[in-house]
Coordinates of C-alpha atoms and ligand atoms in Angstrom, one line a residue:
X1 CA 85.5 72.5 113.4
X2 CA 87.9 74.3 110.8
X3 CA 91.3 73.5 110.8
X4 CA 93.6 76.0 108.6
X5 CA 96.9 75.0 107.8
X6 CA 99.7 78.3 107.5
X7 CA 102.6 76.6 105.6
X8 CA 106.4 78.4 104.8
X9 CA 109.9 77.7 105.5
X10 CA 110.0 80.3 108.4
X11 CA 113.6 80.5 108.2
X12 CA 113.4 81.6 110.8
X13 CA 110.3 82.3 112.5
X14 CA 109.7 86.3 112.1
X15 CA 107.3 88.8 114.3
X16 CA 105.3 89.5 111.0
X17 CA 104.8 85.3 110.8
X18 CA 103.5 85.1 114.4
X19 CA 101.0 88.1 113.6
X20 CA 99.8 86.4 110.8
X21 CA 99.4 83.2 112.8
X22 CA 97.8 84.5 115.7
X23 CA 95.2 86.6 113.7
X24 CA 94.8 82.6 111.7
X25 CA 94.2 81.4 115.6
X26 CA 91.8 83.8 116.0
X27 CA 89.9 83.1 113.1
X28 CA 89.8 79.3 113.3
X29 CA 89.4 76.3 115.5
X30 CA 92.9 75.1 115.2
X31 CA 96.1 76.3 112.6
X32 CA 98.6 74.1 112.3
X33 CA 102.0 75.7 110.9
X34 CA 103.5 73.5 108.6
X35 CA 107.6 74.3 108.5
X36 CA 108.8 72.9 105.2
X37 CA 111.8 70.7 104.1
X38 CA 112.0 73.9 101.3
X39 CA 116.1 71.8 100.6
X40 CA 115.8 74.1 97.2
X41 CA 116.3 77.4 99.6
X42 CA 119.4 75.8 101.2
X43 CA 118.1 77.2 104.8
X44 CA 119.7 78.7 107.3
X45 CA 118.4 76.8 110.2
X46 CA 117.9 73.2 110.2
X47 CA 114.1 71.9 109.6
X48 CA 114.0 70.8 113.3
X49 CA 115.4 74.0 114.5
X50 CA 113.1 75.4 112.3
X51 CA 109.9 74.0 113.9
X52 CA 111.4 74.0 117.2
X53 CA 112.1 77.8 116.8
X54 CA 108.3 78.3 115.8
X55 CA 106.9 76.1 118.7
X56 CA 108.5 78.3 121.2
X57 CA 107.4 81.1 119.3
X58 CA 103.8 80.1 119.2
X59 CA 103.9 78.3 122.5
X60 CA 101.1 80.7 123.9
X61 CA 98.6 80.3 121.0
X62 CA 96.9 76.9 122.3
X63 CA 95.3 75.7 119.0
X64 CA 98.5 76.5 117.7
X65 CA 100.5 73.4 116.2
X66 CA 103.8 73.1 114.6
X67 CA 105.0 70.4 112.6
X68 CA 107.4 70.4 109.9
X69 CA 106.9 68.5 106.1
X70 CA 108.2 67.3 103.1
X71 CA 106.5 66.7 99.7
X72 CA 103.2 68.8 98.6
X73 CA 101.6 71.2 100.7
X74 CA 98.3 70.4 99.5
X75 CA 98.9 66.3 100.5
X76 CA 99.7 67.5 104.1
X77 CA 96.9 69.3 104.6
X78 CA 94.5 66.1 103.4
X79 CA 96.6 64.5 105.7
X80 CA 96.1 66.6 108.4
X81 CA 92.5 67.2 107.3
X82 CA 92.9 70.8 107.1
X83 CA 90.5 72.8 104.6
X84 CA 91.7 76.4 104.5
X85 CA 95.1 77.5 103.6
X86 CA 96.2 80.4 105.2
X87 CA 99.1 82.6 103.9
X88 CA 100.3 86.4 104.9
X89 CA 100.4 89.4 102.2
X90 CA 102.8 91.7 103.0
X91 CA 103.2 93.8 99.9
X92 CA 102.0 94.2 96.5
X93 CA 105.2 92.3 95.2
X94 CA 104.2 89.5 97.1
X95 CA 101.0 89.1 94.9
X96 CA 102.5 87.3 91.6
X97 CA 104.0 84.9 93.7
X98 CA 101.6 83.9 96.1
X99 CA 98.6 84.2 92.9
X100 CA 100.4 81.1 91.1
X101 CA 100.9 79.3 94.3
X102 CA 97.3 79.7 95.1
X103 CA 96.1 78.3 91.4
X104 CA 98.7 75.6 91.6
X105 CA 97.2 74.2 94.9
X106 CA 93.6 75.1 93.3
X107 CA 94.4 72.7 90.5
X108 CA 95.7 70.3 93.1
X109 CA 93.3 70.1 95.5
X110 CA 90.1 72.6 94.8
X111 CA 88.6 71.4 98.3
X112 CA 91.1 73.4 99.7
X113 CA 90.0 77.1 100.3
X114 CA 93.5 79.6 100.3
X115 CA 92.7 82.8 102.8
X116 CA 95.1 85.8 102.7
X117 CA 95.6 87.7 106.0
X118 CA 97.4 91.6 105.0
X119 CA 100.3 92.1 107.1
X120 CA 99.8 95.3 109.4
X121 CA 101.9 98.3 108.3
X122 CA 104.7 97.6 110.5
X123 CA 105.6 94.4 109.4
X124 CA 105.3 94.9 105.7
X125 CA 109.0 95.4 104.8
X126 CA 109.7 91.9 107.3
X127 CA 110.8 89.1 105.7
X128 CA 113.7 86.3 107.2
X129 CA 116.0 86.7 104.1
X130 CA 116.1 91.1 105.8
X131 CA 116.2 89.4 109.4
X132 CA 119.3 86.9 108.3
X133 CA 121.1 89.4 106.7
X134 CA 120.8 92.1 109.7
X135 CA 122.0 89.3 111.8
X136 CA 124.5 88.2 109.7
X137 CA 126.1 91.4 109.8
X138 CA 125.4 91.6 113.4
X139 CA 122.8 94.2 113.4
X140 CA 119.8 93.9 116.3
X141 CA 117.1 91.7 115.7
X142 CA 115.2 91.6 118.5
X143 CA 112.3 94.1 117.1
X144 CA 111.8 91.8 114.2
X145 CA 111.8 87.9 115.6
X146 CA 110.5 86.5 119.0
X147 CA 113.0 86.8 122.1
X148 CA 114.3 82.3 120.7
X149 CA 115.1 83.5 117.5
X150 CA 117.0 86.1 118.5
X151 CA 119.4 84.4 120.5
X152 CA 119.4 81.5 118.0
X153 CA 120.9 84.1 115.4
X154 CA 123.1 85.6 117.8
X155 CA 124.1 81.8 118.7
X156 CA 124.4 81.1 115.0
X157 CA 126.6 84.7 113.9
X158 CA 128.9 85.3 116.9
Ligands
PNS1 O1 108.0 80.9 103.2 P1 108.0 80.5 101.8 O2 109.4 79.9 101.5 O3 107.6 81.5 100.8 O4 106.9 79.3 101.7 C1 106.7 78.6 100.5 C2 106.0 77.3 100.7 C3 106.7 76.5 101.7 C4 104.6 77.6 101.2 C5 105.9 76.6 99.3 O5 107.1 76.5 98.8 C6 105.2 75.2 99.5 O6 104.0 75.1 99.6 N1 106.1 74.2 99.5 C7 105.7 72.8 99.6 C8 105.8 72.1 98.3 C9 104.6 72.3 97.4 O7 103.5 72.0 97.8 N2 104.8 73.0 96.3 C10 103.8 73.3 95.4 C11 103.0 74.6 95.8 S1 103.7 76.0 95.2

């Protein structure tokens, strides 16, 4: 049994994140996505919105879990007894990033193996920093972010 663990501060929750997670559901016995505290972004959403936004989003994946965390990634998933790391690569600047993350959490914990999934074409330019920004300015959402999302922007901006 391999559990993978598919960690970020999903704030919020964005189509290219569930793509990312379902191909991760596909791939292994059970994914849990870890929402985290991430108090350093100063986040839109609260951390329990946050998770309770990316439960309903995943509610149809059944070895989906949600659960949000503070404190080091690479404790949670020792914790949880995860043993792949699973993170989505949208574009090319995504790579410095997401390389120093990956040898941080190598140095941490080398048991745990970090997988990249490539985000398909159409979700390459998605991120939740564009999605907040359209919504903040009242722009439509609803082809970027599951149907809860949306109306928890709309909720949040109007
Ligand atoms: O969606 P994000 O904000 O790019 O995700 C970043 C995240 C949450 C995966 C990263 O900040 C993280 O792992 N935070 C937990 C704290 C931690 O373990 N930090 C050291 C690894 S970089």
């Amino acid at each position: 049994m391999t559990r993978a663990i598919t960690p970020g501060t999903f704030d919020p929750i964005t189509s290219g994140h569930l793509d990312v997670i379902t191909r991760a559901s596909q791939l292994f016995d059970e994914v849990i996505v870890a929402v985290a505290a991430s108090p350093n972004k100063k986040p839109l959403f609260s951390l329990e919105e946050r998770v309770a936004l990316a439960a309903e989003a995943c509610e149809s994946l059944p070895n989906v879990r949600v659960i949000g965390f503070e404190g080091l990634l690479v404790d949670l998933a020792k914790k949880e007894g995860a043993t792949v790391l699973v993170k989505g690569l949208r574009a090319i600047t995504d790579f410095e990033y997401e390389f120093q993350m990956t040898a941080l959490n190598y140095e941490l914990c080398p048991e745990l193996e970090t997988v990249f999934i490539m985000s398909p074409p159409q979700y390459m330019y998605l991120s939740s920093s564009i999605v907040r920004e359209v919504a903040s300015l009242k722009g439509e959402v609803g082809q970027f972010v599951p149907p809860c999302v949306e109306h928890a922007l709309g909720k949040r901006f109007n």
